[in-house]
mmCIF file with all atom_site columns, C-alpha atoms in Angstrom:
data_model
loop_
_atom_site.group_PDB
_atom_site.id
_atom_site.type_symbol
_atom_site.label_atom_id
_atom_site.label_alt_id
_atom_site.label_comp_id
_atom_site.label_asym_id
_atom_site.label_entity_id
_atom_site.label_seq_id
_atom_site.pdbx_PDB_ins_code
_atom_site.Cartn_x
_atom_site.Cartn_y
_atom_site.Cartn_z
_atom_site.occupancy
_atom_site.B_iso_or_equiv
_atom_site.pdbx_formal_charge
_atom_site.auth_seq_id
_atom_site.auth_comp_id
_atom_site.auth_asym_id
_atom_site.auth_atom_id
_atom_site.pdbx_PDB_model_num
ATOM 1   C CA . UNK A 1 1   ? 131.323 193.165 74.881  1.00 58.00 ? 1   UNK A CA 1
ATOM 2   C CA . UNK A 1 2   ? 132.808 189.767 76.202  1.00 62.00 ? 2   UNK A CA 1
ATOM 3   C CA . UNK A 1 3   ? 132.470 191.534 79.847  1.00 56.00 ? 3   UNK A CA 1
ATOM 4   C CA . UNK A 1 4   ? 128.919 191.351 79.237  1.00 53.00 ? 4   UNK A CA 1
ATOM 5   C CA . UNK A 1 5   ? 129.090 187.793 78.011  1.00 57.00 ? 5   UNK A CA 1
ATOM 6   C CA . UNK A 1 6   ? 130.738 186.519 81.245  1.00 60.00 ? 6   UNK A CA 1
ATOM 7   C CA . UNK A 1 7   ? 128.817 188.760 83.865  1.00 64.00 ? 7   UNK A CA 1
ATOM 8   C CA . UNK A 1 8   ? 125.096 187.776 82.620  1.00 66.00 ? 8   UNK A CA 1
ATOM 9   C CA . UNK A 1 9   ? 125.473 184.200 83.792  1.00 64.00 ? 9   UNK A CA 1
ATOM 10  C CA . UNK A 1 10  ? 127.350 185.688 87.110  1.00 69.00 ? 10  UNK A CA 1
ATOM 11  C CA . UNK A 1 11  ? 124.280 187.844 87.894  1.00 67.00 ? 11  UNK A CA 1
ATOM 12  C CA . UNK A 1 12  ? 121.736 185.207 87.282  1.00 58.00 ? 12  UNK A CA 1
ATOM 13  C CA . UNK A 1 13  ? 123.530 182.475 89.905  1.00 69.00 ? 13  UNK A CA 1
ATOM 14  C CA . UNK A 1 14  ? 123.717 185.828 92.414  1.00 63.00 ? 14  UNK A CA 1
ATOM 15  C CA . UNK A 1 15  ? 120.085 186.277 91.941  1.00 57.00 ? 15  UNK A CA 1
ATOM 16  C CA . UNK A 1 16  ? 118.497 182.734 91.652  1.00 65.00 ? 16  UNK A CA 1
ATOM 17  C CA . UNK A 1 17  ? 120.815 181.932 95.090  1.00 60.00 ? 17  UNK A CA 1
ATOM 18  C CA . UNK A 1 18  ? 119.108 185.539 96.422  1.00 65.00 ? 18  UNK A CA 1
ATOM 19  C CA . UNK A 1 19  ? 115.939 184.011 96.026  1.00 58.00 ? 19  UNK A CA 1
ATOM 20  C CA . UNK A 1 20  ? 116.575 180.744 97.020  1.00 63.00 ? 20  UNK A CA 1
ATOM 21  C CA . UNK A 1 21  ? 118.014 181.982 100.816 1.00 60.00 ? 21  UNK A CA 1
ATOM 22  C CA . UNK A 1 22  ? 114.748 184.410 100.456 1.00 61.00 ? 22  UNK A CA 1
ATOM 23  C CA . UNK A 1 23  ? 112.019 181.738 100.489 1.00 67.00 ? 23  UNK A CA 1
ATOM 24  C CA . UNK A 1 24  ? 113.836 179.541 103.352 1.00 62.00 ? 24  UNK A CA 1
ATOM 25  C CA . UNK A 1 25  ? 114.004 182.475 105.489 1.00 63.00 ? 25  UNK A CA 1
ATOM 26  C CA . UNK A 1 26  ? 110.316 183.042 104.461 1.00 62.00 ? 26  UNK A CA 1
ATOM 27  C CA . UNK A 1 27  ? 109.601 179.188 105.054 1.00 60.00 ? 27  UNK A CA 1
ATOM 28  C CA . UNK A 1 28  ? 111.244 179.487 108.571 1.00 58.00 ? 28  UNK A CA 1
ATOM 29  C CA . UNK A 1 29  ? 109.221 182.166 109.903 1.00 56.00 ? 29  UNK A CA 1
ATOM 30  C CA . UNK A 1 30  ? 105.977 180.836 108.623 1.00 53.00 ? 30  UNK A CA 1
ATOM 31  C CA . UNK A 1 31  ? 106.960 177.753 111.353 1.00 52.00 ? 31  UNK A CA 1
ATOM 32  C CA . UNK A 1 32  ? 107.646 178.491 114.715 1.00 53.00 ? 32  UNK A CA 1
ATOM 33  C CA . UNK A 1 33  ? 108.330 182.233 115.908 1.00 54.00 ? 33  UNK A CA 1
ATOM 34  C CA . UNK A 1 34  ? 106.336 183.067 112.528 1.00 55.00 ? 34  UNK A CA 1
ATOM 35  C CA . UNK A 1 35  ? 103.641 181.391 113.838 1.00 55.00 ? 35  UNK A CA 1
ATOM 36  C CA . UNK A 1 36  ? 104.493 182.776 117.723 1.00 57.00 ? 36  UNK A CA 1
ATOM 37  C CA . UNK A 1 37  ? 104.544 186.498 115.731 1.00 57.00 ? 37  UNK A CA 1
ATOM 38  C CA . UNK A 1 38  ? 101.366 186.008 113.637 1.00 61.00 ? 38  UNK A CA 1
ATOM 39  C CA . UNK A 1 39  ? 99.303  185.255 116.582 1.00 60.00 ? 39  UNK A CA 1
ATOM 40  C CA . UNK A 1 40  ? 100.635 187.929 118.578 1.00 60.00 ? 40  UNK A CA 1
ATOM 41  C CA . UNK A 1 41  ? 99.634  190.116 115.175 1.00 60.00 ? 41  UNK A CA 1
ATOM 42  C CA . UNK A 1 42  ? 96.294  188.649 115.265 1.00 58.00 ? 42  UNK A CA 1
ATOM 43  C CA . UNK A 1 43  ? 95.368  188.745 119.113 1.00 55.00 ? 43  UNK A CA 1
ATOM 44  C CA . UNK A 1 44  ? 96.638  192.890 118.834 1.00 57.00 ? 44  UNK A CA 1
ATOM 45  C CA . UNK A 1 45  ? 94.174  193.112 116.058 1.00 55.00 ? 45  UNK A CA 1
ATOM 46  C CA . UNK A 1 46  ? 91.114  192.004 118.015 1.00 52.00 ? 46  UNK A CA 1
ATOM 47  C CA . UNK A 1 47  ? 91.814  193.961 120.433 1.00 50.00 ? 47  UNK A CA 1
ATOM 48  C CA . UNK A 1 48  ? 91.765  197.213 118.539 1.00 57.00 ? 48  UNK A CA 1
ATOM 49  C CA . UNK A 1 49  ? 88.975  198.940 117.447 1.00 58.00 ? 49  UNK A CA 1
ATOM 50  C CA . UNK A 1 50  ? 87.830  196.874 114.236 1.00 59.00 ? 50  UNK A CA 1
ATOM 51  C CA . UNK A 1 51  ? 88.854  192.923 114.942 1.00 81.00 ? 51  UNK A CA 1
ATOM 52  C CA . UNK A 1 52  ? 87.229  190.968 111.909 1.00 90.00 ? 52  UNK A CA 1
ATOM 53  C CA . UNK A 1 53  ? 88.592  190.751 108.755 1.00 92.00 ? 53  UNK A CA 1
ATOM 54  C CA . UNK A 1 54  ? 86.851  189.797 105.492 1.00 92.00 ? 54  UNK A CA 1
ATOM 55  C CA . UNK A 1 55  ? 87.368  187.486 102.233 1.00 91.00 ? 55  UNK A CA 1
ATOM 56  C CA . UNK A 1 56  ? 88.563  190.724 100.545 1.00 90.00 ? 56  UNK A CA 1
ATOM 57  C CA . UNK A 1 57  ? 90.659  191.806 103.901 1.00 90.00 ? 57  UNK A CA 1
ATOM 58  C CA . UNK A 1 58  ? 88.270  194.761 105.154 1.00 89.00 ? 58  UNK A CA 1
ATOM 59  C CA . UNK A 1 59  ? 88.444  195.039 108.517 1.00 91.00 ? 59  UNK A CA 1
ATOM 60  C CA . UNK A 1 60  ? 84.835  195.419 110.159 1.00 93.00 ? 60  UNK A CA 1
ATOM 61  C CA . UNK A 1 61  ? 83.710  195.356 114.380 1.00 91.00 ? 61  UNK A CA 1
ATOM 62  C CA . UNK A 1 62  ? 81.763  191.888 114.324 1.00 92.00 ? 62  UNK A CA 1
ATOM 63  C CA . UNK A 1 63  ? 81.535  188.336 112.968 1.00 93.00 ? 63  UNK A CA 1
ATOM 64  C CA . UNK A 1 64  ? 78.215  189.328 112.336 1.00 95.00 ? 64  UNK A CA 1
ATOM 65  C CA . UNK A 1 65  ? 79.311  192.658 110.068 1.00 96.00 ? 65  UNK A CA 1
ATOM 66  C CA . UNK A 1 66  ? 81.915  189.966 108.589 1.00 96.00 ? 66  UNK A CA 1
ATOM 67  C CA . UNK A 1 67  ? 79.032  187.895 107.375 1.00 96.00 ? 67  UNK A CA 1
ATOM 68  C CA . UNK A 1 68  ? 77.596  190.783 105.747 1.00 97.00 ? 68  UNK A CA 1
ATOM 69  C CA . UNK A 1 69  ? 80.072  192.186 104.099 1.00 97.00 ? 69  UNK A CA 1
ATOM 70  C CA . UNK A 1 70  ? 81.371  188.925 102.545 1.00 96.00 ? 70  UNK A CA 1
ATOM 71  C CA . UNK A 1 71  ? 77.938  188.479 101.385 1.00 97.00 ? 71  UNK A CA 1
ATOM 72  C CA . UNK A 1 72  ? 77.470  191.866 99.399  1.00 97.00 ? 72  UNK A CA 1
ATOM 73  C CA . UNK A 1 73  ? 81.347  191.021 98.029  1.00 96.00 ? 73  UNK A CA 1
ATOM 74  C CA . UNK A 1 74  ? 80.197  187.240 96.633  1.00 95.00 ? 74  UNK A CA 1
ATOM 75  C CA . UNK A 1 75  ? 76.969  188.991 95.256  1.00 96.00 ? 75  UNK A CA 1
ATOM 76  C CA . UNK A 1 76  ? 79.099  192.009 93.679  1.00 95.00 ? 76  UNK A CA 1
ATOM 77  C CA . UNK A 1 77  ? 77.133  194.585 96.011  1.00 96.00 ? 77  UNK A CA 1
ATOM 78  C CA . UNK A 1 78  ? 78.752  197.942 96.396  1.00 96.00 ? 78  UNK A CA 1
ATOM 79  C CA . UNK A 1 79  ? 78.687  198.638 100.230 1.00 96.00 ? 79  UNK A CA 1
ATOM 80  C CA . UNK A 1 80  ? 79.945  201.700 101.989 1.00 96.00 ? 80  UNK A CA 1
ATOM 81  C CA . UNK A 1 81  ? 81.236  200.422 105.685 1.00 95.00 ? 81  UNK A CA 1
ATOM 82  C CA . UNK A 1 82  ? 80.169  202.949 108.849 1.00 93.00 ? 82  UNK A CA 1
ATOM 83  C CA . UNK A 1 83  ? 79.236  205.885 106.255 1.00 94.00 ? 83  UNK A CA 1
ATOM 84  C CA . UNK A 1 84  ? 78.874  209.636 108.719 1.00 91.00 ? 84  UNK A CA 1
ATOM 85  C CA . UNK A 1 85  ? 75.396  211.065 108.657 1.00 88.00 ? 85  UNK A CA 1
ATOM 86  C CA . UNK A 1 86  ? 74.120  213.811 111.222 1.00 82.00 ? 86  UNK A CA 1
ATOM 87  C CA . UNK A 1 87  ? 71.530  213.233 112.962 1.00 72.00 ? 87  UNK A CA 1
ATOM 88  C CA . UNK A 1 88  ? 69.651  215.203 115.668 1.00 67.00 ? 88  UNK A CA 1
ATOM 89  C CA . UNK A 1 89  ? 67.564  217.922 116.022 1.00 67.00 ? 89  UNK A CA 1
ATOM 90  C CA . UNK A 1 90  ? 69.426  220.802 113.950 1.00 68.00 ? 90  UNK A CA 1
ATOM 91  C CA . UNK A 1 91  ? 72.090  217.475 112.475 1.00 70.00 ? 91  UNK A CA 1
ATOM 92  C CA . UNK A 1 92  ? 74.597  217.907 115.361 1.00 74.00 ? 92  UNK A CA 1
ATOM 93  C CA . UNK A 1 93  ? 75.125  214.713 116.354 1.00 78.00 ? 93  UNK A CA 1
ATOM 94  C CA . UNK A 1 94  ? 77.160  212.075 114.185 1.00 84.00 ? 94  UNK A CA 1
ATOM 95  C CA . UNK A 1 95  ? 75.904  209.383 113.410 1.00 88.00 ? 95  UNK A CA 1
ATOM 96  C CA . UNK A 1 96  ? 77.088  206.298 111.760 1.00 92.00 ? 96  UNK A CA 1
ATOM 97  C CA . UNK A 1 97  ? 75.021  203.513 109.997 1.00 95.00 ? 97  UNK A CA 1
ATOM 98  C CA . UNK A 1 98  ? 76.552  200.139 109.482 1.00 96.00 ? 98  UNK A CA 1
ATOM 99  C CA . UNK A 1 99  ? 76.131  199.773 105.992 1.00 97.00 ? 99  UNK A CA 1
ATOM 100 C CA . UNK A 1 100 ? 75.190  201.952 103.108 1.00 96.00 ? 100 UNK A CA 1
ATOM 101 C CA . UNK A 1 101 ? 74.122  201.054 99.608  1.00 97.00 ? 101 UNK A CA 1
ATOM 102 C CA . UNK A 1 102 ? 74.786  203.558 97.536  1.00 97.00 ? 102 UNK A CA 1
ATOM 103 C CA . UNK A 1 103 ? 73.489  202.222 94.272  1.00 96.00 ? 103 UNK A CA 1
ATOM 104 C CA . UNK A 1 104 ? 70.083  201.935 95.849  1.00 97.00 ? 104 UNK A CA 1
ATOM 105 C CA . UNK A 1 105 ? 70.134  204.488 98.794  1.00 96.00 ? 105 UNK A CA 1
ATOM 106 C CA . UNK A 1 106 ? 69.845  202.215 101.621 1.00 97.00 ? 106 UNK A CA 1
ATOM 107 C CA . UNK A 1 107 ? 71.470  201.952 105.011 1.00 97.00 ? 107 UNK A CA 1
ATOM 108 C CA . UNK A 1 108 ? 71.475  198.822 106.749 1.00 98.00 ? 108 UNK A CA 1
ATOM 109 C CA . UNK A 1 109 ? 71.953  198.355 110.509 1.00 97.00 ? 109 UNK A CA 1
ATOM 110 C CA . UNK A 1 110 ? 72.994  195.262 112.530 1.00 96.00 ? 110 UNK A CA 1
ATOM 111 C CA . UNK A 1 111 ? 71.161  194.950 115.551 1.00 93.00 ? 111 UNK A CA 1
ATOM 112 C CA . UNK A 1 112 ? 73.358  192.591 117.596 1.00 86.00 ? 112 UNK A CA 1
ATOM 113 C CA . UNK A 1 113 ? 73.190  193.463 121.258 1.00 81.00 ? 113 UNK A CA 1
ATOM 114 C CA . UNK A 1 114 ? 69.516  193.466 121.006 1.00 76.00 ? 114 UNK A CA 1
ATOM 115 C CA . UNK A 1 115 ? 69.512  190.090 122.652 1.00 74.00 ? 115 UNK A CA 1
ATOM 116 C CA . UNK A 1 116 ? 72.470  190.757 125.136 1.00 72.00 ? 116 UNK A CA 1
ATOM 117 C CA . UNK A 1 117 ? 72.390  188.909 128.391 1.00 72.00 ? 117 UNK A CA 1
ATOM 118 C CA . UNK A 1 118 ? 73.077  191.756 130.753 1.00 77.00 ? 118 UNK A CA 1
ATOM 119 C CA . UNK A 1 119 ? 70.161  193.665 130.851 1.00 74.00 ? 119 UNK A CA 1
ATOM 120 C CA . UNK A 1 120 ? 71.497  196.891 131.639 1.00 81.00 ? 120 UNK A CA 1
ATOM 121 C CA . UNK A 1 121 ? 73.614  196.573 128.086 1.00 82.00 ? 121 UNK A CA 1
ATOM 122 C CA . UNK A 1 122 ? 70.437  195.716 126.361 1.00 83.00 ? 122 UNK A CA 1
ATOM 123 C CA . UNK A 1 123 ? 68.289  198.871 127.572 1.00 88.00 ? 123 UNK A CA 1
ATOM 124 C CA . UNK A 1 124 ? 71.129  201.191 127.037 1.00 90.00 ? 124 UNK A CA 1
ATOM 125 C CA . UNK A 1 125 ? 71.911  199.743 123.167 1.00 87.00 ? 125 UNK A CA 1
ATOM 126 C CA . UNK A 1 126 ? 67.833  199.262 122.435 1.00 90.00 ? 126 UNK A CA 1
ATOM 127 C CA . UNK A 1 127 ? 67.623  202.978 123.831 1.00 92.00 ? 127 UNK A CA 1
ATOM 128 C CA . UNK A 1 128 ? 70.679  204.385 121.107 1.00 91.00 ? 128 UNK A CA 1
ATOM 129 C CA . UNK A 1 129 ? 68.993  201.826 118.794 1.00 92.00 ? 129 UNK A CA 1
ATOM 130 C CA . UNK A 1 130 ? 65.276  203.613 119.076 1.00 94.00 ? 130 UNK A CA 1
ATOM 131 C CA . UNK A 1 131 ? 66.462  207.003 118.427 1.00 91.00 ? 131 UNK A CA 1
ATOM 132 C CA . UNK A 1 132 ? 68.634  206.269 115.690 1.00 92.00 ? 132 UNK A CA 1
ATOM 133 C CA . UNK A 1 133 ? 65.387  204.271 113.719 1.00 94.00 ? 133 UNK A CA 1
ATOM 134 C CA . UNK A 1 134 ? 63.426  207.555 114.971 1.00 93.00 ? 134 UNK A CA 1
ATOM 135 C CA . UNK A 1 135 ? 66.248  210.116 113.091 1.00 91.00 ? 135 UNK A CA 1
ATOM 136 C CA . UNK A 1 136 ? 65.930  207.511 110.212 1.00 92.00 ? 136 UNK A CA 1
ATOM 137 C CA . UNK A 1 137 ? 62.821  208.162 109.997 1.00 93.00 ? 137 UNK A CA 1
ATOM 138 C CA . UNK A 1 138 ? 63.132  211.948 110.457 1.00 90.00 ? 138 UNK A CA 1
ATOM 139 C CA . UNK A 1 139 ? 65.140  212.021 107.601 1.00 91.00 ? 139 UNK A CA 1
ATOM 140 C CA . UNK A 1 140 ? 63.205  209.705 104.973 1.00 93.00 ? 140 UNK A CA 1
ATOM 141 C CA . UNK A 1 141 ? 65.739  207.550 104.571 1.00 95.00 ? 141 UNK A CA 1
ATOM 142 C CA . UNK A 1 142 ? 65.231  203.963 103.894 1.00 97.00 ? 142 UNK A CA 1
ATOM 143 C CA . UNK A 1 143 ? 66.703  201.321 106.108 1.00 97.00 ? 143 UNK A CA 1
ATOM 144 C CA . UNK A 1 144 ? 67.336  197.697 106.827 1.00 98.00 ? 144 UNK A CA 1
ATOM 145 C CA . UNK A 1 145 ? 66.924  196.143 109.892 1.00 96.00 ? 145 UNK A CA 1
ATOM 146 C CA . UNK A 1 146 ? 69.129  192.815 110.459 1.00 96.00 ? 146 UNK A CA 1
ATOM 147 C CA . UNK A 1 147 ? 69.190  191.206 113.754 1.00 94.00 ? 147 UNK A CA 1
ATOM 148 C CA . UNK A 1 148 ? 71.366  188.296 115.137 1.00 93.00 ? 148 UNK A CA 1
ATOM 149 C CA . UNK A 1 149 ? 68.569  185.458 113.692 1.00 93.00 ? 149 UNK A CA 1
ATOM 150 C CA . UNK A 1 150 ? 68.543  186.896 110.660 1.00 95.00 ? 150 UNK A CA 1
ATOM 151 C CA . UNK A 1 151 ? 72.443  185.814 110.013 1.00 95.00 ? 151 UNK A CA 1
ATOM 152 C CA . UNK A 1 152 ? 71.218  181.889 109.749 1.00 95.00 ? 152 UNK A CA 1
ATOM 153 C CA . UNK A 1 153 ? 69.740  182.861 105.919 1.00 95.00 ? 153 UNK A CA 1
ATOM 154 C CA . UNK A 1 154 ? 70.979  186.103 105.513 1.00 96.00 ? 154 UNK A CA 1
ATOM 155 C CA . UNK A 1 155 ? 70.676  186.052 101.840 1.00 96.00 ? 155 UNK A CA 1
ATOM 156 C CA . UNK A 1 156 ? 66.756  184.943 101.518 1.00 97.00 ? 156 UNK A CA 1
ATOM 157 C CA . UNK A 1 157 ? 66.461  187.630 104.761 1.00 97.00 ? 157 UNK A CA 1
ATOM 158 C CA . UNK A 1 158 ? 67.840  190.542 103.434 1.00 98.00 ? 158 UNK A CA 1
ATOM 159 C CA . UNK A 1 159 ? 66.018  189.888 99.765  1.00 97.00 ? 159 UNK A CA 1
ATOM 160 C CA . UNK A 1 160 ? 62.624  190.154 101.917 1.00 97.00 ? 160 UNK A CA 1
ATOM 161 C CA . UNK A 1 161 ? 63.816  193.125 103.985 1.00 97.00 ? 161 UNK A CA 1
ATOM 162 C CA . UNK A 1 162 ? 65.280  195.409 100.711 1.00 98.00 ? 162 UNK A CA 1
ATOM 163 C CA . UNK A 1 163 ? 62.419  194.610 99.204  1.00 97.00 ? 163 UNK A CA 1
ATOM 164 C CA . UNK A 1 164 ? 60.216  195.849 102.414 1.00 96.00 ? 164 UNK A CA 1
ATOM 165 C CA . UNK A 1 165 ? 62.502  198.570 102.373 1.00 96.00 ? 165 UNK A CA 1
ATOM 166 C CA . UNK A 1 166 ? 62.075  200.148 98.883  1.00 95.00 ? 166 UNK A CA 1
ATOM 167 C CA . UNK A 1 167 ? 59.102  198.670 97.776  1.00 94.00 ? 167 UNK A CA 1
ATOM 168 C CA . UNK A 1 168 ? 60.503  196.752 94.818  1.00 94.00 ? 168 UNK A CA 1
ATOM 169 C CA . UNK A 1 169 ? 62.549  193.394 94.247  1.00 94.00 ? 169 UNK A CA 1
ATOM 170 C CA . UNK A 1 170 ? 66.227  192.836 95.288  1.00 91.00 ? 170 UNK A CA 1
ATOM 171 C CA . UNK A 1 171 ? 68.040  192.633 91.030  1.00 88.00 ? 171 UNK A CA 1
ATOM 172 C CA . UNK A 1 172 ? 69.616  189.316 90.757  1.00 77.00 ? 172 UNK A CA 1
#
């Protein structure tokens, strides 16, 4: 028993020194090649597919999407991001909606290249854009449109639009 005595105090200097070398090594790397590293990590990450990330870390296409989505978080709205629906004349072609909210069975699209600069862009996006609205439609479900503007006072703008949308009041 007098083992145990003498090798408590042994085992705590081994571990508080352990976590003493452990933050300097952490405190180095978050200076310097830490730094170099992180915005190598960072730079990679916009350049893959999905390039914003949230308050809560989700990883969404746009600084637009990111606006949205930290919106619905602060306002404790349950969000599905890029849901799959089927679309098309016998549902053979996928389909995927920005936003869905589940609790009120509402999709919400982000129209952001509806304004692009080169024309040809535009056309070809407002083209996709009109015949996903028209399978919307096709399908009776209910959807919000949100274009680039509409980010300035996104809350007040989305209020009016779900409430365009269903036919009753955003819940507060």
């Amino acid at each position: 028993m007098d083992w145990v005595l003498v090798s408590i105090p042994i085992i705590l200097i081994f571990l508080t020194a352990t976590l003493y070398f452990l933050r300097k090594r952490e405190e180095k790397q978050s200076t310097g090649e830490g730094e170099k590293r992180s915005r190598r990590a960072e730079r990679r990450a916009r350049a893959s597919r999905h390039t914003f990330l949230t308050l809560r870390g989700v990883a969404v296409r746009s600084r637009a999407e990111k606006t949205i989505v930290d919106y619905f978080t602060d306002n404790d709205i349950v969000y599905e991001y890029e849901p799959v629906l089927m679309g098309g004349t016998n549902h053979e072609r996928e389909m995927r909606p920005d936003f869905y909210l589940p609790e009120y069975d509402v999709y919400l699209e982000y129209w952001g290249m509806v304004s692009h600069p080169d024309g040809s862009k535009r056309d070809e996006y407002v083209e996709k854009m009109r015949w996903k609205m028209a399978q919307y439609r096709e399908m009776n479900l209910r959807v919000i449109s949100i274009e680039h503007a509409d980010l300035r006072n996104f809350g007040d703008v989305f209020r009016g639009k779900f409430e365009e949308a269903t036919g009753s009041k955003f819940p507060d």
